[in-house]
Coordinates of C-alpha atoms in Angstrom, one line a residue:
Chain A
M1 CA 85.2 -44.0 30.9
T2 CA 83.4 -47.3 31.7
A3 CA 80.4 -48.5 30.1
P4 CA 77.3 -48.3 32.3
E5 CA 76.9 -52.1 33.2
T6 CA 73.2 -52.3 33.9
V7 CA 70.7 -50.7 31.9
V8 CA 67.0 -50.0 32.2
P9 CA 65.4 -52.8 33.9
T10 CA 62.6 -53.6 31.8
G11 CA 61.2 -56.9 33.7
K12 CA 63.0 -59.9 35.0
S13 CA 65.3 -60.6 32.4
G14 CA 65.2 -57.5 30.4
I15 CA 62.0 -59.1 28.5
Y16 CA 59.8 -56.4 27.1
M17 CA 56.2 -58.0 26.4
P18 CA 53.6 -55.5 25.0
R19 CA 50.4 -57.7 25.9
R20 CA 47.0 -57.5 24.2
S21 CA 44.3 -57.9 26.1
L22 CA 41.4 -60.1 25.3
L23 CA 39.4 -56.5 25.0
M24 CA 41.8 -55.3 22.2
R25 CA 41.6 -58.4 20.3
I26 CA 37.5 -58.1 20.2
A27 CA 38.3 -54.2 19.1
D28 CA 40.4 -55.4 16.1
M29 CA 37.9 -57.5 15.1
R30 CA 34.9 -54.7 15.4
A31 CA 33.5 -54.8 12.2
W32 CA 32.9 -58.4 12.1
L33 CA 31.1 -57.9 15.5
F34 CA 29.0 -55.3 14.2
L35 CA 27.8 -57.8 11.2
V36 CA 27.1 -60.4 13.7
V37 CA 25.1 -58.1 16.0
L38 CA 23.2 -56.8 13.0
I39 CA 22.2 -60.0 11.6
A40 CA 21.3 -61.4 14.6
F41 CA 19.2 -58.2 15.2
F42 CA 17.4 -58.5 11.6
E43 CA 17.3 -62.7 12.5
V44 CA 15.1 -62.1 15.3
W45 CA 13.0 -59.2 13.7
S46 CA 12.2 -61.2 10.9
R47 CA 11.4 -64.2 12.9
S48 CA 9.3 -62.7 15.2
A49 CA 7.5 -60.3 12.7
Y50 CA 7.5 -62.9 9.9
G51 CA 8.2 -65.9 10.8
V52 CA 11.1 -66.5 8.5
S53 CA 14.6 -66.7 8.4
F54 CA 16.6 -63.4 7.6
I55 CA 19.6 -64.9 6.7
L56 CA 19.2 -68.4 6.1
N57 CA 17.5 -67.2 2.9
T58 CA 19.1 -67.9 -0.6
Y59 CA 17.7 -65.0 -2.2
N60 CA 18.5 -62.5 0.6
L61 CA 22.3 -63.9 0.7
Q62 CA 22.9 -63.2 -2.9
S63 CA 20.9 -59.7 -2.7
I64 CA 23.0 -58.7 0.1
S65 CA 26.3 -59.8 -1.4
V66 CA 25.3 -58.2 -4.9
F67 CA 24.3 -55.1 -2.8
A68 CA 27.5 -55.1 -1.5
T69 CA 29.8 -55.3 -4.5
A70 CA 29.8 -51.4 -5.6
P71 CA 30.7 -50.2 -2.7
L72 CA 33.3 -52.8 -1.5
L73 CA 35.4 -52.1 -5.2
L74 CA 35.5 -48.5 -4.3
A75 CA 36.4 -49.3 -0.8
L76 CA 39.2 -51.8 -2.0
G77 CA 40.9 -49.1 -3.5
Q78 CA 40.2 -46.3 -0.8
T79 CA 41.6 -49.1 1.9
F80 CA 44.9 -48.4 0.2
V81 CA 44.6 -44.5 -0.2
I82 CA 43.4 -44.3 3.4
I83 CA 46.0 -46.5 4.8
S84 CA 48.8 -43.8 3.1
A85 CA 46.9 -41.0 5.0
G86 CA 45.2 -40.1 2.1
I87 CA 41.2 -39.7 0.6
D88 CA 39.7 -40.3 -2.7
L89 CA 36.6 -38.3 -3.6
S90 CA 36.8 -38.8 -6.8
L91 CA 35.9 -42.1 -6.9
G92 CA 32.6 -42.1 -7.2
F93 CA 32.2 -40.0 -10.6
V94 CA 35.4 -42.0 -11.8
M95 CA 33.1 -45.1 -11.2
G96 CA 30.2 -43.4 -13.6
L97 CA 32.8 -42.3 -16.1
A98 CA 34.0 -45.9 -16.3
S99 CA 30.4 -47.1 -16.5
V100 CA 29.4 -44.3 -19.6
I101 CA 32.5 -44.9 -21.5
A102 CA 32.1 -48.7 -21.4
A103 CA 28.2 -48.7 -22.4
H104 CA 29.4 -46.1 -25.5
V105 CA 32.2 -48.3 -26.4
A106 CA 30.3 -51.8 -26.1
N107 CA 27.5 -50.2 -28.1
Y108 CA 29.9 -48.4 -30.6
A109 CA 32.0 -52.3 -31.0
A110 CA 28.9 -54.3 -31.2
L111 CA 26.9 -51.8 -33.7
Q112 CA 29.3 -49.7 -35.7
L113 CA 32.2 -52.6 -35.7
G114 CA 30.2 -55.3 -36.0
L115 CA 32.0 -57.4 -33.2
P116 CA 30.2 -60.1 -31.6
P117 CA 28.7 -59.5 -27.8
L118 CA 31.4 -60.8 -26.1
A119 CA 34.6 -59.0 -27.8
A120 CA 32.2 -55.8 -27.9
M121 CA 31.8 -56.4 -24.1
L122 CA 35.3 -56.8 -23.5
V123 CA 36.6 -53.9 -25.2
G124 CA 34.1 -51.7 -23.4
M125 CA 35.2 -53.2 -20.1
L126 CA 38.9 -52.5 -21.1
T127 CA 38.1 -49.1 -22.4
G128 CA 36.3 -48.3 -19.7
I129 CA 39.0 -49.3 -16.9
A130 CA 41.7 -47.7 -19.5
M131 CA 40.2 -44.3 -19.2
T132 CA 40.3 -44.7 -15.3
I133 CA 44.2 -44.1 -15.2
I134 CA 43.8 -40.7 -16.3
P135 CA 41.7 -39.5 -13.1
G136 CA 44.0 -41.9 -11.5
L137 CA 47.3 -40.9 -12.4
V138 CA 46.4 -36.9 -12.0
N139 CA 45.3 -37.5 -8.5
G140 CA 48.5 -38.8 -7.5
W141 CA 50.5 -36.3 -9.5
L142 CA 49.0 -33.7 -7.6
I143 CA 49.0 -34.9 -4.7
A144 CA 53.0 -36.4 -5.0
H145 CA 54.4 -33.8 -6.9
L146 CA 52.4 -30.7 -6.3
K147 CA 51.8 -31.2 -2.7
V148 CA 48.1 -30.7 -2.8
P149 CA 46.2 -32.1 0.0
P150 CA 44.3 -35.2 -1.0
F151 CA 41.2 -33.6 0.0
I152 CA 41.5 -30.8 -2.2
G153 CA 42.9 -32.7 -5.0
T154 CA 40.7 -35.3 -5.4
L155 CA 37.6 -32.9 -4.8
G156 CA 38.9 -31.1 -8.1
M157 CA 38.7 -34.7 -9.6
Y158 CA 35.6 -35.1 -8.6
G159 CA 34.4 -32.2 -10.0
V160 CA 36.0 -32.7 -13.2
A161 CA 35.0 -36.5 -13.7
R162 CA 31.3 -35.7 -12.8
G163 CA 31.1 -32.9 -15.9
A164 CA 33.4 -35.4 -18.2
A165 CA 30.8 -38.1 -17.1
Y166 CA 27.6 -36.4 -17.6
L167 CA 29.3 -34.9 -21.0
F168 CA 30.0 -38.0 -22.0
A169 CA 26.1 -39.5 -21.3
G170 CA 24.8 -36.5 -22.8
G171 CA 22.8 -36.3 -19.9
M172 CA 21.3 -39.7 -20.2
T173 CA 21.8 -43.1 -19.4
I174 CA 23.3 -45.0 -21.9
S175 CA 21.2 -48.2 -22.7
V176 CA 23.3 -51.4 -23.5
S177 CA 21.6 -54.5 -24.8
N178 CA 24.5 -57.4 -24.8
S179 CA 23.8 -60.8 -24.1
W180 CA 27.4 -61.0 -22.6
Y181 CA 27.3 -58.2 -20.8
S182 CA 24.2 -58.7 -18.7
T183 CA 25.0 -62.3 -17.8
I184 CA 28.2 -60.9 -16.3
G185 CA 25.8 -58.6 -14.1
N186 CA 23.3 -60.6 -13.5
G187 CA 24.3 -64.5 -14.0
R188 CA 24.8 -66.7 -11.4
V189 CA 27.2 -69.9 -11.4
L190 CA 26.1 -72.5 -8.9
G191 CA 24.1 -69.9 -7.3
I192 CA 26.2 -67.5 -7.1
P193 CA 26.1 -64.2 -8.6
V194 CA 28.6 -63.5 -11.2
L195 CA 29.2 -60.3 -9.5
V196 CA 30.1 -61.5 -6.5
I197 CA 32.8 -64.1 -7.8
L198 CA 34.3 -61.3 -9.5
V199 CA 34.4 -59.3 -6.8
A200 CA 35.9 -61.9 -4.5
I201 CA 39.0 -62.4 -6.6
A202 CA 39.6 -58.9 -6.6
C203 CA 39.7 -59.0 -2.7
L204 CA 42.0 -61.7 -3.2
I205 CA 44.2 -60.0 -5.4
M206 CA 43.9 -56.7 -3.2
H207 CA 44.5 -58.5 0.0
Y208 CA 47.5 -60.1 -1.1
L209 CA 49.0 -56.7 -2.3
L210 CA 48.4 -54.7 0.7
S211 CA 49.3 -57.9 2.9
Q212 CA 52.1 -59.6 1.6
T213 CA 54.5 -57.6 -1.0
R214 CA 56.7 -54.3 -0.6
F215 CA 54.0 -52.0 -2.2
G216 CA 51.5 -53.0 0.9
Q217 CA 54.1 -52.7 3.5
H218 CA 55.4 -49.4 2.3
T219 CA 51.8 -48.5 2.2
Y220 CA 51.5 -48.9 5.8
A221 CA 54.5 -47.3 6.2
M222 CA 54.3 -44.1 4.5
G223 CA 50.5 -43.9 6.4
A224 CA 52.7 -43.8 9.6
S225 CA 55.1 -41.8 8.8
Q226 CA 56.2 -40.4 5.4
A227 CA 59.2 -39.0 6.6
A228 CA 60.6 -42.3 8.1
A229 CA 59.3 -44.1 4.6
R230 CA 61.3 -41.6 2.8
R231 CA 65.0 -42.2 4.9
A232 CA 64.3 -46.0 4.3
G233 CA 64.8 -45.4 0.7
I234 CA 61.0 -45.7 -0.3
N235 CA 60.2 -43.5 -3.4
V236 CA 57.2 -41.7 -1.5
K237 CA 56.0 -40.2 -4.7
K238 CA 56.1 -42.8 -7.0
L239 CA 54.1 -44.7 -4.2
T240 CA 51.7 -42.4 -3.9
M241 CA 51.2 -42.1 -8.0
K242 CA 50.7 -46.2 -7.6
I243 CA 48.3 -45.7 -4.9
Y244 CA 45.9 -43.3 -6.4
L245 CA 45.8 -45.5 -9.6
L246 CA 45.3 -48.4 -8.1
S247 CA 42.3 -46.3 -6.6
G248 CA 41.1 -45.2 -9.7
I249 CA 41.5 -48.2 -11.9
M250 CA 38.8 -50.2 -8.7
A251 CA 36.5 -47.4 -9.1
G252 CA 36.8 -48.2 -13.2
V253 CA 36.4 -52.1 -12.3
A254 CA 33.4 -50.6 -10.3
G255 CA 31.8 -48.7 -13.0
V256 CA 31.8 -51.2 -16.0
L257 CA 30.7 -54.2 -13.8
Y258 CA 27.7 -51.6 -12.9
T259 CA 27.0 -51.1 -16.8
G260 CA 26.5 -55.3 -17.0
R261 CA 24.3 -55.3 -14.0
F262 CA 21.9 -52.7 -14.7
S263 CA 22.4 -53.1 -19.0
A264 CA 23.1 -49.4 -18.8
G265 CA 25.9 -46.5 -18.0
A266 CA 25.0 -44.2 -15.9
A267 CA 27.2 -40.5 -15.1
Q268 CA 25.8 -41.1 -11.4
A269 CA 26.4 -44.8 -11.0
G270 CA 28.6 -43.9 -8.2
E271 CA 27.3 -40.8 -6.8
P272 CA 26.2 -42.5 -3.6
L273 CA 28.7 -44.8 -3.2
L274 CA 31.4 -42.7 -2.5
L275 CA 30.5 -42.2 1.4
D276 CA 29.8 -45.6 1.6
S277 CA 33.3 -46.5 0.7
I278 CA 34.6 -44.6 2.8
A279 CA 32.5 -45.8 5.9
A280 CA 33.0 -49.5 4.9
V281 CA 36.9 -48.6 5.4
V282 CA 36.5 -47.2 8.4
I283 CA 33.8 -49.3 9.7
G284 CA 36.4 -51.8 8.8
G285 CA 39.2 -50.7 11.4
A286 CA 41.4 -48.2 9.0
S287 CA 42.3 -44.8 10.9
L288 CA 41.7 -41.8 8.6
F289 CA 44.7 -40.4 10.1
G290 CA 46.4 -43.6 8.0
G291 CA 49.0 -46.5 9.1
S292 CA 46.4 -49.0 10.0
G293 CA 43.5 -50.9 7.8
T294 CA 42.8 -54.3 6.6
I295 CA 41.1 -55.6 3.2
L296 CA 39.4 -58.0 5.6
G297 CA 37.6 -55.3 7.5
T298 CA 36.9 -53.2 4.7
V299 CA 35.1 -56.4 3.3
A300 CA 33.5 -56.6 6.9
G301 CA 32.9 -52.8 6.7
A302 CA 31.0 -53.3 3.3
L303 CA 29.0 -55.8 4.4
V304 CA 27.8 -54.3 7.3
I305 CA 26.6 -51.5 5.4
A306 CA 24.9 -53.6 2.7
V307 CA 23.3 -55.9 5.8
I308 CA 22.0 -52.7 7.6
Q309 CA 20.4 -51.2 4.0
Y310 CA 19.1 -54.5 2.8
G311 CA 17.8 -55.6 6.3
L312 CA 16.0 -52.7 6.9
V313 CA 14.0 -52.6 3.3
F314 CA 13.1 -56.1 4.4
I315 CA 11.9 -55.8 7.6
N316 CA 9.7 -53.0 6.0
V317 CA 11.1 -50.3 8.0
E318 CA 11.4 -46.8 6.4
P319 CA 14.2 -46.9 4.3
F320 CA 15.4 -43.4 5.4
W321 CA 16.7 -45.4 8.8
Q322 CA 19.5 -46.7 7.0
F323 CA 21.3 -43.3 7.0
I324 CA 21.0 -43.1 10.8
A325 CA 22.1 -46.6 11.5
V326 CA 25.2 -46.4 9.2
G327 CA 25.9 -43.3 10.4
T328 CA 25.7 -44.4 14.4
V329 CA 27.8 -47.4 13.4
I330 CA 30.6 -45.3 11.9
I331 CA 30.3 -43.1 14.9
I332 CA 30.5 -46.1 17.1
S333 CA 33.8 -47.4 14.9
V334 CA 35.5 -44.1 15.2
L335 CA 35.2 -44.2 19.1
V336 CA 36.2 -47.7 19.3
D337 CA 39.7 -46.7 17.7
Q338 CA 40.3 -44.0 19.5
T339 CA 39.9 -45.5 22.7
Q340 CA 42.1 -48.6 22.0
R341 CA 44.8 -46.2 20.4
R342 CA 44.4 -44.6 24.0
F343 CA 44.9 -47.6 25.8
T344 CA 48.2 -49.0 23.5
G345 CA 49.7 -45.6 24.2
G346 CA 50.3 -45.8 20.4
R347 CA 50.3 -43.1 17.9
Q348 CA 48.0 -40.5 18.8
V349 CA 47.5 -37.6 16.6
E350 CA 51.2 -36.0 17.7
Chain B
M1 CA 94.0 -46.4 15.6
S2 CA 96.0 -46.3 12.7
E3 CA 92.9 -46.8 10.5
T4 CA 90.2 -44.1 9.3
I5 CA 87.0 -44.9 8.6
L6 CA 85.8 -41.2 7.8
S7 CA 87.9 -38.7 6.8
V8 CA 86.6 -35.0 6.3
R9 CA 89.1 -32.9 4.7
N10 CA 88.6 -29.0 4.5
V11 CA 84.8 -29.2 3.5
S12 CA 83.0 -26.2 2.4
K13 CA 79.3 -25.7 1.9
H14 CA 77.0 -22.7 1.2
F15 CA 73.7 -22.1 0.7
G16 CA 73.3 -18.7 -1.3
G17 CA 75.2 -16.2 0.6
V18 CA 75.7 -17.8 4.0
Q19 CA 78.6 -20.2 4.3
A20 CA 77.2 -22.9 6.1
L21 CA 80.7 -24.8 6.5
N22 CA 84.2 -23.2 5.7
K23 CA 86.7 -25.8 5.6
V24 CA 86.0 -28.5 8.5
S25 CA 88.1 -31.8 9.2
F26 CA 88.0 -34.5 11.2
D27 CA 88.4 -38.1 11.1
I28 CA 86.6 -41.5 12.7
H29 CA 88.4 -44.3 13.3
P30 CA 87.2 -47.9 14.1
G31 CA 85.0 -48.3 17.3
E32 CA 86.0 -44.6 18.1
V33 CA 82.8 -42.2 19.1
V34 CA 83.4 -38.7 17.6
A35 CA 81.0 -36.1 19.4
L36 CA 80.0 -33.1 17.5
A37 CA 79.5 -29.7 19.5
G38 CA 78.2 -26.6 18.9
D39 CA 75.8 -24.2 19.2
N40 CA 72.5 -24.0 16.6
G41 CA 73.8 -23.1 13.4
A42 CA 77.5 -24.0 14.2
G43 CA 77.4 -26.7 11.5
K44 CA 76.9 -29.9 12.9
S45 CA 73.8 -30.8 10.7
T46 CA 75.1 -29.4 7.7
V47 CA 78.2 -31.8 8.1
I48 CA 76.3 -34.8 8.7
K49 CA 73.7 -33.9 5.9
A50 CA 76.7 -33.7 3.7
I51 CA 78.2 -36.8 4.9
S52 CA 74.7 -38.6 4.5
G53 CA 74.0 -37.3 1.4
V54 CA 71.2 -35.4 2.2
F55 CA 72.8 -32.5 0.2
R56 CA 76.2 -32.1 -1.8
Y57 CA 79.3 -30.3 -0.6
D58 CA 80.8 -27.8 -2.4
E59 CA 84.6 -28.2 -1.6
G60 CA 87.0 -30.4 -0.1
D61 CA 86.7 -34.1 0.4
I62 CA 85.0 -36.6 2.3
E63 CA 86.6 -40.0 2.4
L64 CA 84.6 -43.3 3.4
D65 CA 87.4 -46.1 3.9
G66 CA 90.1 -44.0 1.8
R67 CA 87.3 -44.0 -1.1
R68 CA 86.1 -40.2 -1.7
I69 CA 82.4 -40.3 -1.3
A70 CA 79.4 -37.5 -2.6
F71 CA 76.3 -39.0 -2.3
S72 CA 73.3 -37.8 -3.9
S73 CA 71.0 -39.3 -1.6
P74 CA 70.6 -40.8 1.7
Q75 CA 69.6 -44.1 0.4
E76 CA 73.0 -44.1 -1.4
A77 CA 74.6 -43.2 1.6
R78 CA 73.2 -46.3 3.5
E79 CA 74.0 -48.6 1.0
N80 CA 77.7 -47.5 1.1
G81 CA 77.0 -48.5 4.9
I82 CA 76.2 -44.9 6.5
E83 CA 73.2 -45.0 8.5
T84 CA 71.6 -42.2 10.0
I85 CA 69.6 -42.4 13.2
Y86 CA 67.4 -39.5 14.1
Q87 CA 65.8 -38.3 17.7
D88 CA 62.6 -39.1 15.6
L89 CA 60.5 -39.5 12.7
A90 CA 63.0 -42.9 11.7
L91 CA 60.6 -45.3 12.3
A92 CA 57.1 -46.6 11.0
D93 CA 55.5 -46.8 14.5
N94 CA 52.6 -49.2 12.9
L95 CA 55.3 -52.0 11.5
S96 CA 57.0 -54.5 13.6
I97 CA 60.8 -54.3 14.7
G98 CA 61.3 -56.7 11.7
A99 CA 59.5 -54.6 9.2
N100 CA 61.3 -51.5 10.2
I101 CA 64.8 -53.1 10.1
F102 CA 64.2 -54.4 6.6
L103 CA 61.8 -51.3 5.4
G104 CA 62.7 -49.9 1.8
R105 CA 64.5 -53.8 1.7
E106 CA 62.2 -56.2 2.5
P107 CA 63.5 -59.9 1.8
M108 CA 61.2 -61.9 -0.3
T109 CA 59.9 -65.5 -0.5
R110 CA 57.6 -67.5 -2.4
L111 CA 54.5 -69.1 -1.5
F112 CA 53.4 -72.5 -3.1
G113 CA 56.7 -71.9 -5.2
F114 CA 55.2 -69.2 -7.5
L115 CA 53.9 -66.3 -5.5
P116 CA 56.3 -63.7 -4.5
V117 CA 55.8 -62.6 -0.8
I118 CA 57.4 -60.6 1.9
D119 CA 59.2 -63.4 4.4
R120 CA 58.1 -62.3 7.4
K121 CA 59.8 -65.3 9.1
M122 CA 63.2 -64.3 8.2
M123 CA 62.6 -60.6 9.3
A124 CA 61.2 -61.9 12.4
E125 CA 64.1 -64.1 13.0
A126 CA 66.6 -61.2 12.3
A127 CA 65.1 -58.9 14.1
R128 CA 65.5 -61.4 17.5
V129 CA 69.0 -61.9 16.8
T130 CA 69.7 -58.4 16.3
M131 CA 67.9 -57.1 19.4
E132 CA 69.2 -59.8 21.7
K133 CA 73.2 -58.4 20.6
L134 CA 71.6 -55.0 22.0
D135 CA 70.2 -56.9 25.4
F136 CA 67.0 -56.4 24.1
H137 CA 64.8 -59.3 24.6
V138 CA 61.5 -59.0 22.8
S139 CA 59.1 -61.8 23.0
R140 CA 56.2 -60.4 20.7
L141 CA 58.0 -59.7 17.2
D142 CA 55.0 -58.9 15.5
A143 CA 54.1 -55.9 18.3
P144 CA 54.3 -52.3 16.4
V145 CA 56.9 -50.6 17.7
S146 CA 54.6 -47.9 18.7
A147 CA 54.2 -50.3 21.7
F148 CA 57.4 -49.9 23.0
S149 CA 59.0 -47.1 24.7
G150 CA 61.2 -44.0 23.5
G151 CA 64.8 -45.5 24.0
Q152 CA 63.6 -49.2 23.4
R153 CA 62.3 -47.4 19.9
Q154 CA 66.1 -45.9 19.5
A155 CA 67.5 -49.5 19.7
V156 CA 65.6 -50.7 17.1
A157 CA 67.0 -47.7 14.8
I158 CA 70.4 -49.3 16.0
G159 CA 69.5 -52.4 15.4
R160 CA 68.6 -51.3 11.8
A161 CA 72.1 -49.9 11.4
M162 CA 73.7 -52.9 13.1
Y163 CA 71.9 -55.3 10.9
W164 CA 73.0 -53.4 7.4
N165 CA 76.5 -54.0 8.7
A166 CA 76.8 -50.0 9.0
R167 CA 81.0 -48.9 8.8
L168 CA 79.6 -45.7 9.8
V169 CA 76.7 -44.5 12.2
I170 CA 75.3 -41.1 12.6
M171 CA 73.0 -40.2 15.5
D172 CA 71.5 -36.7 15.6
E173 CA 70.3 -35.8 18.8
P174 CA 69.7 -39.6 19.6
T175 CA 68.5 -39.1 23.4
A176 CA 66.9 -35.5 23.3
A177 CA 63.3 -36.8 23.2
L178 CA 63.9 -39.4 26.2
G179 CA 64.0 -39.7 29.6
V180 CA 66.9 -39.9 32.1
P181 CA 66.7 -43.9 32.4
E182 CA 66.1 -43.8 28.6
Q183 CA 69.2 -41.6 27.8
R184 CA 71.4 -44.6 29.8
K185 CA 70.4 -47.2 27.5
V186 CA 71.0 -45.2 24.1
I187 CA 74.4 -44.7 26.0
S188 CA 75.0 -48.5 26.7
L189 CA 73.9 -49.2 23.0
I190 CA 76.5 -46.7 22.0
Q191 CA 79.0 -48.6 23.5
S192 CA 77.7 -51.9 21.9
L193 CA 78.1 -50.3 18.4
K194 CA 81.7 -48.9 19.5
A195 CA 82.7 -52.4 21.0
Q196 CA 82.0 -54.0 17.1
G197 CA 84.2 -51.5 16.0
K198 CA 81.8 -49.0 13.8
G199 CA 82.2 -45.5 13.9
I200 CA 79.8 -43.1 15.3
I201 CA 78.8 -39.4 15.0
F202 CA 77.4 -38.6 18.1
I203 CA 75.6 -35.1 18.4
S204 CA 74.1 -33.7 21.2
H205 CA 73.8 -30.4 23.0
N206 CA 74.0 -32.8 26.7
L207 CA 77.5 -32.2 27.5
R208 CA 76.8 -34.9 30.2
D209 CA 76.3 -37.6 27.7
I210 CA 79.2 -36.4 25.4
F211 CA 81.8 -36.6 27.9
E212 CA 80.1 -40.1 28.9
V213 CA 80.0 -41.5 25.6
A214 CA 82.8 -39.9 23.3
D215 CA 86.5 -40.4 22.6
R216 CA 86.9 -36.9 21.0
I217 CA 85.0 -33.9 20.7
V218 CA 84.9 -32.0 17.7
V219 CA 83.7 -28.5 18.5
F220 CA 82.3 -26.0 15.5
R221 CA 81.3 -22.6 15.6
R222 CA 79.9 -20.8 13.1
G223 CA 80.9 -23.7 10.4
E224 CA 84.4 -23.8 11.1
N225 CA 86.7 -26.0 13.0
A226 CA 86.9 -24.3 16.8
G227 CA 88.8 -27.1 18.5
E228 CA 89.3 -30.6 19.4
R229 CA 89.5 -32.2 22.3
I230 CA 89.5 -35.7 24.5
P231 CA 87.1 -36.0 27.2
G232 CA 89.6 -36.6 30.2
E233 CA 92.0 -34.0 29.2
T234 CA 89.1 -31.2 29.1
T235 CA 86.1 -29.7 30.8
G236 CA 82.5 -28.9 30.1
D237 CA 83.5 -25.3 30.7
E238 CA 86.3 -25.6 28.4
I239 CA 84.1 -26.8 25.5
V240 CA 81.5 -24.2 25.9
R241 CA 84.0 -21.6 25.6
L242 CA 84.9 -23.0 22.6
M243 CA 81.4 -23.3 21.4
V244 CA 80.8 -19.6 22.1
G245 CA 84.3 -18.6 21.0
K246 CA 85.4 -16.7 24.5

């Protein structure tokens, strides 16, 4: 028996070179491209209609970035979930729950326990965030151990968190009067809103987790093929729990910061933000089938949505156009993603 | 061939009332390719799952390098030098070759001296060296493996086994999902594993592949040994007769 001497000819010297065309590189960066196009659009409109700049305006920049913070915080956790081929629908009301609890606890700590504002705020924030461990772990447990599809499991948690948030709030908004807390929510350092600084730090941490750690690497692997991840010795159940826990905690952070920004805890704080968070991740280049996505893309996706929402108000167009605009961007983004997959011959939905 | 890598002795396994394996035995020596042949349900998959720790066997002994083994997980089997290569599902298509070789065992380094990060440089370099040993030269080590063909992906899986210095490589239908030229490529990859002195268990439905690559053919029928043949001393017809029992 002789070994076959030659193998498949894969080029001159057997060198196989998967090339990426310029077009593909641009497609990878599409969220940032959208952002540039949108900014250019609003800039032209704003200059021609009102003779003022849209983007070279400190107030606008501050507003847009603050606008983007809450959906972005939800989208950061959602990025991990979507890359792992899941979805977290409970985020909006988990955020509301954290917001309400933070408000209650901060008030209680200040008024009943007599803690100074800073301590009262910290106790409130930490309690609000700590509470989100419960829905995060329950989501993860349902999906990892009981094999409930993520869509259904987190939809159930959406209902539970919603009810719990309204019950804790007694159907009202809980106003908080705490100087420290409102500084966190509305203050500025060197002209940069404190909220934006905090969210930027969160983005850096999430980027690190996703791109530089085993946790992030295994999240990608699991999203591409759960069987491959399992066969490589990755504890897929534990990983799933961690991902939904992270997602819940990020919603908690969004909730307690909301309480600072509006000096009030509200159960419905995150209600309209859930879909924005998914949209940001998808516009940012992630596939809902899992396995792809980046924090950088998600940041761009969240900024795209914020620019559309704020820009349309700024140029004085009926605000309802924002839904049409965001929806259109989502559809274009998904179409680009599918075309790209077809061309790279990559993982279609097999 | 005095040394034995793997020795399977009278191994039995039943699932409820079904006797999936009944006193099955065979040996594998260094640099030897043993093909397991048999009809569906003959026990080929069951025996490799018993070896690779997917489940425990009920009776008998499996010895790796003279030590009795009964792994409780594929992970444990891998740590002890048994790598299994599946026809699919073994790779994360969205990750690079290096990331796949190291999946679940990523090397870490420190950024700025304190921040632990995955050592991608080291993974890429190891991927390059490993793949070159398989005569597979890659220019873009950061490309996801989805960019490569089926045979090249098998090469990645085989490269993973090589990198981790597996003693025994189990290949379950490695050519099933491939076109003919790609099947040739996999056959030549098996030859290079063999040249490195690994023991190889090869499962295939394709008798031509079996005859080309195997040093011995172990035939199973209904969970039992039905015979053992040397390819040069038998014919496809005889193997088929052993498989169906006539």
